[in-house]
mmCIF file of N, CA, C and O in Angstrom:
data_model
loop_
_atom_site.group_PDB
_atom_site.id
_atom_site.type_symbol
_atom_site.label_atom_id
_atom_site.label_comp_id
_atom_site.label_asym_id
_atom_site.label_seq_id
_atom_site.Cartn_x
_atom_site.Cartn_y
_atom_site.Cartn_z
ATOM 1 N N ARG A 1 16.535 5.823 2.841
ATOM 2 C CA ARG A 1 15.786 6.264 3.906
ATOM 3 C C ARG A 1 15.214 7.515 3.628
ATOM 4 O O ARG A 1 15.855 8.630 3.239
ATOM 5 N N LEU A 2 14.013 7.894 4.192
ATOM 6 C CA LEU A 2 13.119 8.913 3.893
ATOM 7 C C LEU A 2 13.319 9.889 5.170
ATOM 8 O O LEU A 2 13.170 9.307 6.211
ATOM 9 N N GLY A 3 13.579 11.166 4.856
ATOM 10 C CA GLY A 3 13.569 12.023 6.021
ATOM 11 C C GLY A 3 12.340 12.898 6.024
ATOM 12 O O GLY A 3 11.584 12.871 5.199
ATOM 13 N N PRO A 4 12.290 13.910 7.124
ATOM 14 C CA PRO A 4 11.059 14.815 7.246
ATOM 15 C C PRO A 4 10.807 15.533 5.907
ATOM 16 O O PRO A 4 9.564 15.885 5.762
ATOM 17 N N SER A 5 11.621 15.933 5.124
ATOM 18 C CA SER A 5 11.457 16.751 4.018
ATOM 19 C C SER A 5 10.726 15.872 2.934
ATOM 20 O O SER A 5 10.196 16.500 2.030
ATOM 21 N N ASP A 6 10.686 14.562 3.103
ATOM 22 C CA ASP A 6 10.095 13.783 2.065
ATOM 23 C C ASP A 6 8.595 13.678 2.313
ATOM 24 O O ASP A 6 7.800 12.989 1.471
ATOM 25 N N ARG A 7 8.044 14.135 3.515
ATOM 26 C CA ARG A 7 6.643 14.066 4.009
ATOM 27 C C ARG A 7 5.855 15.191 3.366
ATOM 28 O O ARG A 7 6.365 16.143 3.027
ATOM 29 N N GLN A 8 4.643 14.837 3.006
ATOM 30 C CA GLN A 8 3.628 15.671 2.380
ATOM 31 C C GLN A 8 2.885 16.442 3.619
ATOM 32 O O GLN A 8 2.649 15.690 4.503
ATOM 33 N N SER A 9 2.364 17.642 3.430
ATOM 34 C CA SER A 9 1.691 18.175 4.578
ATOM 35 C C SER A 9 0.083 17.875 4.536
ATOM 36 O O SER A 9 -0.303 17.926 5.493
ATOM 37 N N ASP A 10 -0.382 17.571 3.209
ATOM 38 C CA ASP A 10 -1.855 17.398 3.415
ATOM 39 C C ASP A 10 -2.084 16.031 4.072
ATOM 40 O O ASP A 10 -1.555 15.024 3.900
ATOM 41 N N SER A 11 -3.198 16.029 4.936
ATOM 42 C CA SER A 11 -3.361 14.937 5.958
ATOM 43 C C SER A 11 -3.861 13.768 5.302
ATOM 44 O O SER A 11 -3.668 12.657 5.563
ATOM 45 N N ASP A 12 -4.467 13.808 4.122
ATOM 46 C CA ASP A 12 -5.006 12.446 3.475
ATOM 47 C C ASP A 12 -4.182 12.251 2.179
ATOM 48 O O ASP A 12 -4.413 11.131 1.663
ATOM 49 N N ALA A 13 -3.174 13.000 1.961
ATOM 50 C CA ALA A 13 -2.124 12.649 1.106
ATOM 51 C C ALA A 13 -1.238 11.558 1.518
ATOM 52 O O ALA A 13 -0.913 11.522 2.827
ATOM 53 N N PRO A 14 -0.614 10.649 0.796
ATOM 54 C CA PRO A 14 0.476 9.642 1.275
ATOM 55 C C PRO A 14 1.496 10.606 1.810
ATOM 56 O O PRO A 14 2.012 11.570 1.443
ATOM 57 N N ILE A 15 2.044 9.844 3.039
ATOM 58 C CA ILE A 15 3.060 10.513 3.820
ATOM 59 C C ILE A 15 4.309 10.408 3.092
ATOM 60 O O ILE A 15 5.216 11.287 3.128
ATOM 61 N N THR A 16 4.726 9.320 2.535
ATOM 62 C CA THR A 16 5.982 9.176 1.862
ATOM 63 C C THR A 16 5.815 8.644 0.439
ATOM 64 O O THR A 16 4.784 7.910 0.193
ATOM 65 N N PRO A 17 6.762 8.480 -0.335
ATOM 66 C CA PRO A 17 6.730 7.747 -1.729
ATOM 67 C C PRO A 17 6.314 6.429 -1.575
ATOM 68 O O PRO A 17 5.684 5.743 -2.343
ATOM 69 N N LEU A 18 6.684 5.682 -0.359
ATOM 70 C CA LEU A 18 6.457 4.262 -0.299
ATOM 71 C C LEU A 18 5.066 4.169 -0.026
ATOM 72 O O LEU A 18 4.419 3.261 -0.493
ATOM 73 N N GLU A 19 4.438 5.070 0.926
ATOM 74 C CA GLU A 19 2.957 4.947 1.106
ATOM 75 C C GLU A 19 2.233 5.187 -0.061
ATOM 76 O O GLU A 19 1.244 4.613 -0.306
ATOM 77 N N ALA A 20 2.645 6.167 -0.926
ATOM 78 C CA ALA A 20 1.821 6.265 -2.273
ATOM 79 C C ALA A 20 1.930 5.102 -3.009
ATOM 80 O O ALA A 20 0.711 4.721 -3.621
ATOM 81 N N CYS A 21 3.048 4.358 -3.012
ATOM 82 C CA CYS A 21 3.073 3.083 -3.948
ATOM 83 C C CYS A 21 2.248 1.980 -3.265
ATOM 84 O O CYS A 21 1.478 1.464 -4.013
ATOM 85 N N LEU A 22 2.236 1.937 -2.096
ATOM 86 C CA LEU A 22 1.412 0.887 -1.442
ATOM 87 C C LEU A 22 -0.028 1.311 -1.520
ATOM 88 O O LEU A 22 -1.008 0.407 -1.893
ATOM 89 N N ARG A 23 -0.449 2.675 -1.386
ATOM 90 C CA ARG A 23 -1.798 2.925 -1.651
ATOM 91 C C ARG A 23 -2.333 2.461 -3.029
ATOM 92 O O ARG A 23 -3.402 1.894 -3.275
ATOM 93 N N GLU A 24 -1.525 2.737 -4.133
ATOM 94 C CA GLU A 24 -1.901 2.328 -5.572
ATOM 95 C C GLU A 24 -2.020 0.912 -5.482
ATOM 96 O O GLU A 24 -2.850 0.127 -6.187
ATOM 97 N N ILE A 25 -1.117 0.126 -4.730
ATOM 98 C CA ILE A 25 -1.095 -1.334 -4.895
ATOM 99 C C ILE A 25 -2.424 -1.852 -4.409
ATOM 100 O O ILE A 25 -3.105 -2.793 -4.667
ATOM 101 N N PHE A 26 -2.824 -1.382 -3.109
ATOM 102 C CA PHE A 26 -3.945 -1.865 -2.381
ATOM 103 C C PHE A 26 -5.176 -1.446 -3.049
ATOM 104 O O PHE A 26 -6.048 -2.124 -3.341
ATOM 105 N N SER A 27 -5.100 -0.303 -3.835
ATOM 106 C CA SER A 27 -6.310 0.219 -4.567
ATOM 107 C C SER A 27 -6.540 -0.737 -5.729
ATOM 108 O O SER A 27 -7.626 -1.175 -5.966
ATOM 109 N N GLU A 28 -5.370 -1.085 -6.333
ATOM 110 C CA GLU A 28 -5.485 -2.183 -7.519
ATOM 111 C C GLU A 28 -6.030 -3.563 -7.012
ATOM 112 O O GLU A 28 -6.867 -4.122 -7.726
ATOM 113 N N ALA A 29 -5.427 -4.018 -5.975
ATOM 114 C CA ALA A 29 -5.740 -5.219 -5.293
ATOM 115 C C ALA A 29 -7.309 -5.430 -4.935
ATOM 116 O O ALA A 29 -7.864 -6.435 -5.098
ATOM 117 N N PHE A 30 -7.772 -4.224 -4.330
ATOM 118 C CA PHE A 30 -9.112 -4.288 -3.588
ATOM 119 C C PHE A 30 -10.115 -3.783 -4.681
ATOM 120 O O PHE A 30 -11.211 -3.446 -4.371
ATOM 121 N N HIS A 31 -9.779 -3.181 -5.971
ATOM 122 C CA HIS A 31 -10.626 -2.716 -6.621
ATOM 123 C C HIS A 31 -11.487 -1.470 -6.278
ATOM 124 O O HIS A 31 -12.708 -1.371 -6.403
ATOM 125 N N VAL A 32 -10.519 -0.628 -5.568
ATOM 126 C CA VAL A 32 -11.277 0.627 -4.998
ATOM 127 C C VAL A 32 -10.444 1.882 -5.443
ATOM 128 O O VAL A 32 -9.284 1.763 -5.791
ATOM 129 N N PRO A 33 -10.902 2.937 -5.260
ATOM 130 C CA PRO A 33 -10.241 4.093 -5.557
ATOM 131 C C PRO A 33 -9.062 4.448 -4.574
ATOM 132 O O PRO A 33 -9.300 4.117 -3.462
ATOM 133 N N PRO A 34 -7.889 4.972 -5.217
ATOM 134 C CA PRO A 34 -6.770 5.193 -4.214
ATOM 135 C C PRO A 34 -7.163 6.067 -2.930
ATOM 136 O O PRO A 34 -6.740 5.897 -1.853
ATOM 137 N N SER A 35 -8.064 6.907 -3.164
ATOM 138 C CA SER A 35 -8.421 7.944 -1.957
ATOM 139 C C SER A 35 -9.262 7.174 -0.979
ATOM 140 O O SER A 35 -9.193 7.650 0.135
ATOM 141 N N SER A 36 -9.776 5.900 -1.230
ATOM 142 C CA SER A 36 -10.350 5.320 -0.055
ATOM 143 C C SER A 36 -9.429 4.367 0.735
ATOM 144 O O SER A 36 -9.799 3.728 1.747
ATOM 145 N N ILE A 37 -8.256 4.354 0.134
ATOM 146 C CA ILE A 37 -7.067 3.538 0.894
ATOM 147 C C ILE A 37 -6.588 4.632 2.167
ATOM 148 O O ILE A 37 -5.868 5.518 1.609
ATOM 149 N N ASP A 38 -6.651 4.129 3.364
ATOM 150 C CA ASP A 38 -6.169 5.130 4.436
ATOM 151 C C ASP A 38 -5.564 4.103 5.369
ATOM 152 O O ASP A 38 -6.046 3.054 5.823
ATOM 153 N N PRO A 39 -4.355 4.495 5.855
ATOM 154 C CA PRO A 39 -3.530 3.574 6.770
ATOM 155 C C PRO A 39 -4.384 3.427 8.126
ATOM 156 O O PRO A 39 -4.073 2.492 8.816
ATOM 157 N N ASN A 40 -5.347 4.316 8.568
ATOM 158 C CA ASN A 40 -6.024 4.320 9.703
ATOM 159 C C ASN A 40 -7.339 3.608 9.577
ATOM 160 O O ASN A 40 -8.004 3.450 10.522
ATOM 161 N N THR A 41 -7.474 2.887 8.378
ATOM 162 C CA THR A 41 -8.758 2.364 8.196
ATOM 163 C C THR A 41 -8.312 0.557 8.080
ATOM 164 O O THR A 41 -7.414 0.198 7.580
ATOM 165 N N SER A 42 -9.247 -0.077 8.720
ATOM 166 C CA SER A 42 -8.943 -1.487 8.812
ATOM 167 C C SER A 42 -9.139 -2.153 7.382
ATOM 168 O O SER A 42 -9.752 -1.764 6.470
ATOM 169 N N PHE A 43 -8.316 -3.399 7.362
ATOM 170 C CA PHE A 43 -8.369 -4.235 6.174
ATOM 171 C C PHE A 43 -9.893 -4.453 5.756
ATOM 172 O O PHE A 43 -10.099 -4.225 4.427
ATOM 173 N N GLY A 44 -10.639 -4.898 6.538
ATOM 174 C CA GLY A 44 -11.899 -5.153 6.223
ATOM 175 C C GLY A 44 -12.860 -3.853 5.649
ATOM 176 O O GLY A 44 -13.659 -4.116 4.846
ATOM 177 N N GLU A 45 -12.764 -2.935 6.414
ATOM 178 C CA GLU A 45 -13.399 -1.626 6.012
ATOM 179 C C GLU A 45 -12.739 -1.272 4.591
ATOM 180 O O GLU A 45 -13.748 -0.351 4.041
ATOM 181 N N MET A 46 -11.710 -1.423 4.190
ATOM 182 C CA MET A 46 -11.257 -1.114 2.961
ATOM 183 C C MET A 46 -11.793 -2.019 1.838
ATOM 184 O O MET A 46 -11.566 -1.718 0.715
ATOM 185 N N GLY A 47 -12.368 -3.086 2.176
ATOM 186 C CA GLY A 47 -12.904 -4.054 1.214
ATOM 187 C C GLY A 47 -12.001 -5.200 0.985
ATOM 188 O O GLY A 47 -11.954 -5.984 0.008
ATOM 189 N N GLY A 48 -11.038 -5.305 1.878
ATOM 190 C CA GLY A 48 -10.029 -6.426 1.812
ATOM 191 C C GLY A 48 -10.653 -7.854 1.900
ATOM 192 O O GLY A 48 -11.566 -7.933 2.747
ATOM 193 N N THR A 49 -10.184 -8.737 0.960
ATOM 194 C CA THR A 49 -10.523 -10.097 1.050
ATOM 195 C C THR A 49 -9.280 -10.896 1.235
ATOM 196 O O THR A 49 -8.109 -10.358 0.797
ATOM 197 N N SER A 50 -9.402 -12.234 1.320
ATOM 198 C CA SER A 50 -8.234 -13.001 1.239
ATOM 199 C C SER A 50 -7.573 -12.984 -0.058
ATOM 200 O O SER A 50 -6.409 -12.951 -0.236
ATOM 201 N N LEU A 51 -8.442 -13.044 -1.232
ATOM 202 C CA LEU A 51 -7.901 -12.948 -2.459
ATOM 203 C C LEU A 51 -7.198 -11.500 -2.839
ATOM 204 O O LEU A 51 -6.223 -11.612 -3.408
ATOM 205 N N GLY A 52 -7.869 -10.504 -2.403
ATOM 206 C CA GLY A 52 -7.240 -9.123 -2.505
ATOM 207 C C GLY A 52 -6.030 -8.954 -1.682
ATOM 208 O O GLY A 52 -4.911 -8.463 -2.222
ATOM 209 N N ALA A 53 -5.763 -9.621 -0.531
ATOM 210 C CA ALA A 53 -4.561 -9.711 0.133
ATOM 211 C C ALA A 53 -3.408 -10.399 -0.553
ATOM 212 O O ALA A 53 -2.400 -10.012 -0.721
ATOM 213 N N MET A 54 -3.862 -11.419 -1.253
ATOM 214 C CA MET A 54 -2.818 -12.366 -2.100
ATOM 215 C C MET A 54 -2.225 -11.399 -3.358
ATOM 216 O O MET A 54 -1.300 -11.465 -3.671
ATOM 217 N N VAL A 55 -3.259 -10.833 -3.934
ATOM 218 C CA VAL A 55 -2.972 -9.957 -5.066
ATOM 219 C C VAL A 55 -1.972 -8.778 -4.514
ATOM 220 O O VAL A 55 -1.017 -8.431 -5.150
ATOM 221 N N ALA A 56 -2.367 -8.239 -3.317
ATOM 222 C CA ALA A 56 -1.470 -7.110 -2.958
ATOM 223 C C ALA A 56 -0.150 -7.727 -2.474
ATOM 224 O O ALA A 56 0.918 -6.963 -2.743
ATOM 225 N N VAL A 57 -0.086 -8.798 -1.870
ATOM 226 C CA VAL A 57 1.301 -9.521 -1.723
ATOM 227 C C VAL A 57 2.126 -9.609 -2.946
ATOM 228 O O VAL A 57 3.248 -9.249 -3.170
ATOM 229 N N LYS A 58 1.378 -10.141 -4.001
ATOM 230 C CA LYS A 58 2.000 -10.486 -5.343
ATOM 231 C C LYS A 58 2.517 -9.171 -5.768
ATOM 232 O O LYS A 58 3.695 -9.114 -6.275
ATOM 233 N N LEU A 59 1.656 -8.023 -5.859
ATOM 234 C CA LEU A 59 2.177 -6.791 -6.405
ATOM 235 C C LEU A 59 3.264 -6.053 -5.561
ATOM 236 O O LEU A 59 4.192 -5.552 -6.252
ATOM 237 N N ILE A 60 3.182 -6.309 -4.298
ATOM 238 C CA ILE A 60 4.302 -5.697 -3.408
ATOM 239 C C ILE A 60 5.531 -6.380 -3.649
ATOM 240 O O ILE A 60 6.709 -5.785 -3.950
ATOM 241 N N ARG A 61 5.513 -7.761 -3.846
ATOM 242 C CA ARG A 61 6.764 -8.524 -4.313
ATOM 243 C C ARG A 61 7.303 -7.931 -5.557
ATOM 244 O O ARG A 61 8.478 -7.952 -5.758
ATOM 245 N N GLU A 62 6.263 -8.024 -6.588
ATOM 246 C CA GLU A 62 6.755 -7.590 -7.798
ATOM 247 C C GLU A 62 7.390 -6.314 -8.038
ATOM 248 O O GLU A 62 8.300 -5.966 -8.714
ATOM 249 N N ARG A 63 6.747 -5.268 -7.247
ATOM 250 C CA ARG A 63 6.872 -3.708 -7.553
ATOM 251 C C ARG A 63 7.887 -3.236 -6.527
ATOM 252 O O ARG A 63 8.793 -2.347 -6.827
ATOM 253 N N LEU A 64 7.967 -3.825 -5.293
ATOM 254 C CA LEU A 64 8.817 -3.207 -4.350
ATOM 255 C C LEU A 64 10.059 -4.060 -3.787
ATOM 256 O O LEU A 64 11.255 -3.659 -3.650
ATOM 257 N N TYR A 65 9.716 -5.374 -3.651
ATOM 258 C CA TYR A 65 10.747 -6.363 -3.096
ATOM 259 C C TYR A 65 10.655 -7.669 -3.662
ATOM 260 O O TYR A 65 10.163 -8.612 -3.182
ATOM 261 N N PRO A 66 11.148 -7.615 -4.870
ATOM 262 C CA PRO A 66 11.215 -8.894 -5.697
ATOM 263 C C PRO A 66 11.837 -10.241 -5.124
ATOM 264 O O PRO A 66 11.399 -11.355 -5.347
ATOM 265 N N SER A 67 12.722 -9.838 -4.160
ATOM 266 C CA SER A 67 13.558 -11.019 -3.535
ATOM 267 C C SER A 67 13.114 -11.315 -2.019
ATOM 268 O O SER A 67 13.638 -12.092 -1.337
ATOM 269 N N MET A 68 11.972 -10.666 -1.667
ATOM 270 C CA MET A 68 11.488 -10.724 -0.183
ATOM 271 C C MET A 68 10.795 -12.121 0.044
ATOM 272 O O MET A 68 9.977 -12.534 -0.823
ATOM 273 N N ALA A 69 11.099 -12.759 0.980
ATOM 274 C CA ALA A 69 10.412 -14.002 1.499
ATOM 275 C C ALA A 69 9.063 -13.578 2.051
ATOM 276 O O ALA A 69 8.800 -12.628 2.604
ATOM 277 N N ILE A 70 8.070 -14.613 1.729
ATOM 278 C CA ILE A 70 6.536 -14.201 2.194
ATOM 279 C C ILE A 70 6.455 -14.210 3.636
ATOM 280 O O ILE A 70 5.714 -13.551 4.149
ATOM 281 N N GLY A 71 7.571 -14.903 4.330
ATOM 282 C CA GLY A 71 7.502 -14.711 5.827
ATOM 283 C C GLY A 71 7.794 -13.440 6.447
ATOM 284 O O GLY A 71 7.288 -13.117 7.479
ATOM 285 N N VAL A 72 8.437 -12.523 5.626
ATOM 286 C CA VAL A 72 8.646 -11.195 6.096
ATOM 287 C C VAL A 72 7.314 -10.439 6.364
ATOM 288 O O VAL A 72 7.125 -9.634 7.050
ATOM 289 N N LEU A 73 6.453 -10.680 5.300
ATOM 290 C CA LEU A 73 5.169 -9.975 5.259
ATOM 291 C C LEU A 73 4.264 -10.395 6.605
ATOM 292 O O LEU A 73 3.539 -9.763 7.104
#
């Protein structure tokens, strides 16, 4: 579990190590620079597509939660 000391102060920097990892995953899945991935931006505005979403789910499962059921997402 991450505490307040794990948070970064820069407003557009990832807040936690998990967010940084997810930013990289979505960047890779959507073929956009990591700096364009913002938690306050909608899926469509980030360039998300159904295929990109499936790639993101695959990468999340591989890198973060290999035993997670698809229904959890």
